[in-house]
Phi, psi and omega in degrees: 000322181292340177292344178275355183266124179285320184203134172279124180269317183219130180280167177303319181292319178296319180296313181300318180295318181290322177298320178298318178296314178298318179301319179295318178296316180294318178303316180293318183287330187249013176302137179063027176238165183265083190273132172236115173276126177246104179274145178261125181270149002263340191301328186267005188299320178290317179299316179301314181299313181292319181293318179302319178291328182282338182286322176053049173224159170296127181206163174252153179229135175216170182226148171234156171235108183227136183224144170239014184256339185059228179259006185266190180250359175225151184295138174258358177085342178277122185267132176238123176270118181261330176212124180268172178295146171272328181264118176299134184279356183305127177084350179271149165274107187267131173243108177287126181251113187242146176288309181215136174260119181241267183292326182094350182304309184297315183290323176299317177299311181298316179301313179299316181297316182292322176295320179296335178267016172067037170297144180296323175204158179221120177230170181237136170238121178235140177283327182230135180236132177238079185298336180294340180267359188294123175252339182233137181289103178234133183240097175296140177282326182237126180231129177281299183218152171262135182245152180279173173300153183127171182265115186263132180225164178107164180048046177102337183272145189230170161228121180053042178067015177247159174082357180302327187275003175294135182282350179244176176241131181217169175272129178285140177301131185305327181292341178289319183254008172080030179282000000 
């Protein structure tokens, strides 16, 4: 599987250190607040687990599955909700936990939906940000790393449901995904 990786961008150790830093910032910002982490499936599942442990506050965790990619490798802008929240967000300070912010379509949709459901506040925490791909103005409050153009996999992120289990994050060789 590693032979499909063109370049390792962030090691397991770099990711762990950055998640700990983000957790400390979130813990300070959300002390004495009613925090709900909303993880986006499937890509953010590892990040949500690690971040929840790093925050060290009483909090609730829920997941949504929302996609603007369909079966492709780039966003088509049409949002599909595959799994909604089990926990109503009303009254919670919601922190959407995303693996990577690219086009912004999905997160803009989620922010609007959560606000419409009377969340007390809605912010975004992403481990990876790809501002060059932004089609919709979305501003994450917490950003782990900025990534370059290319298809990023590992630490929960996939291509065709593969590579999620890589402990590092790397750029997939373009010939793998047909670039």
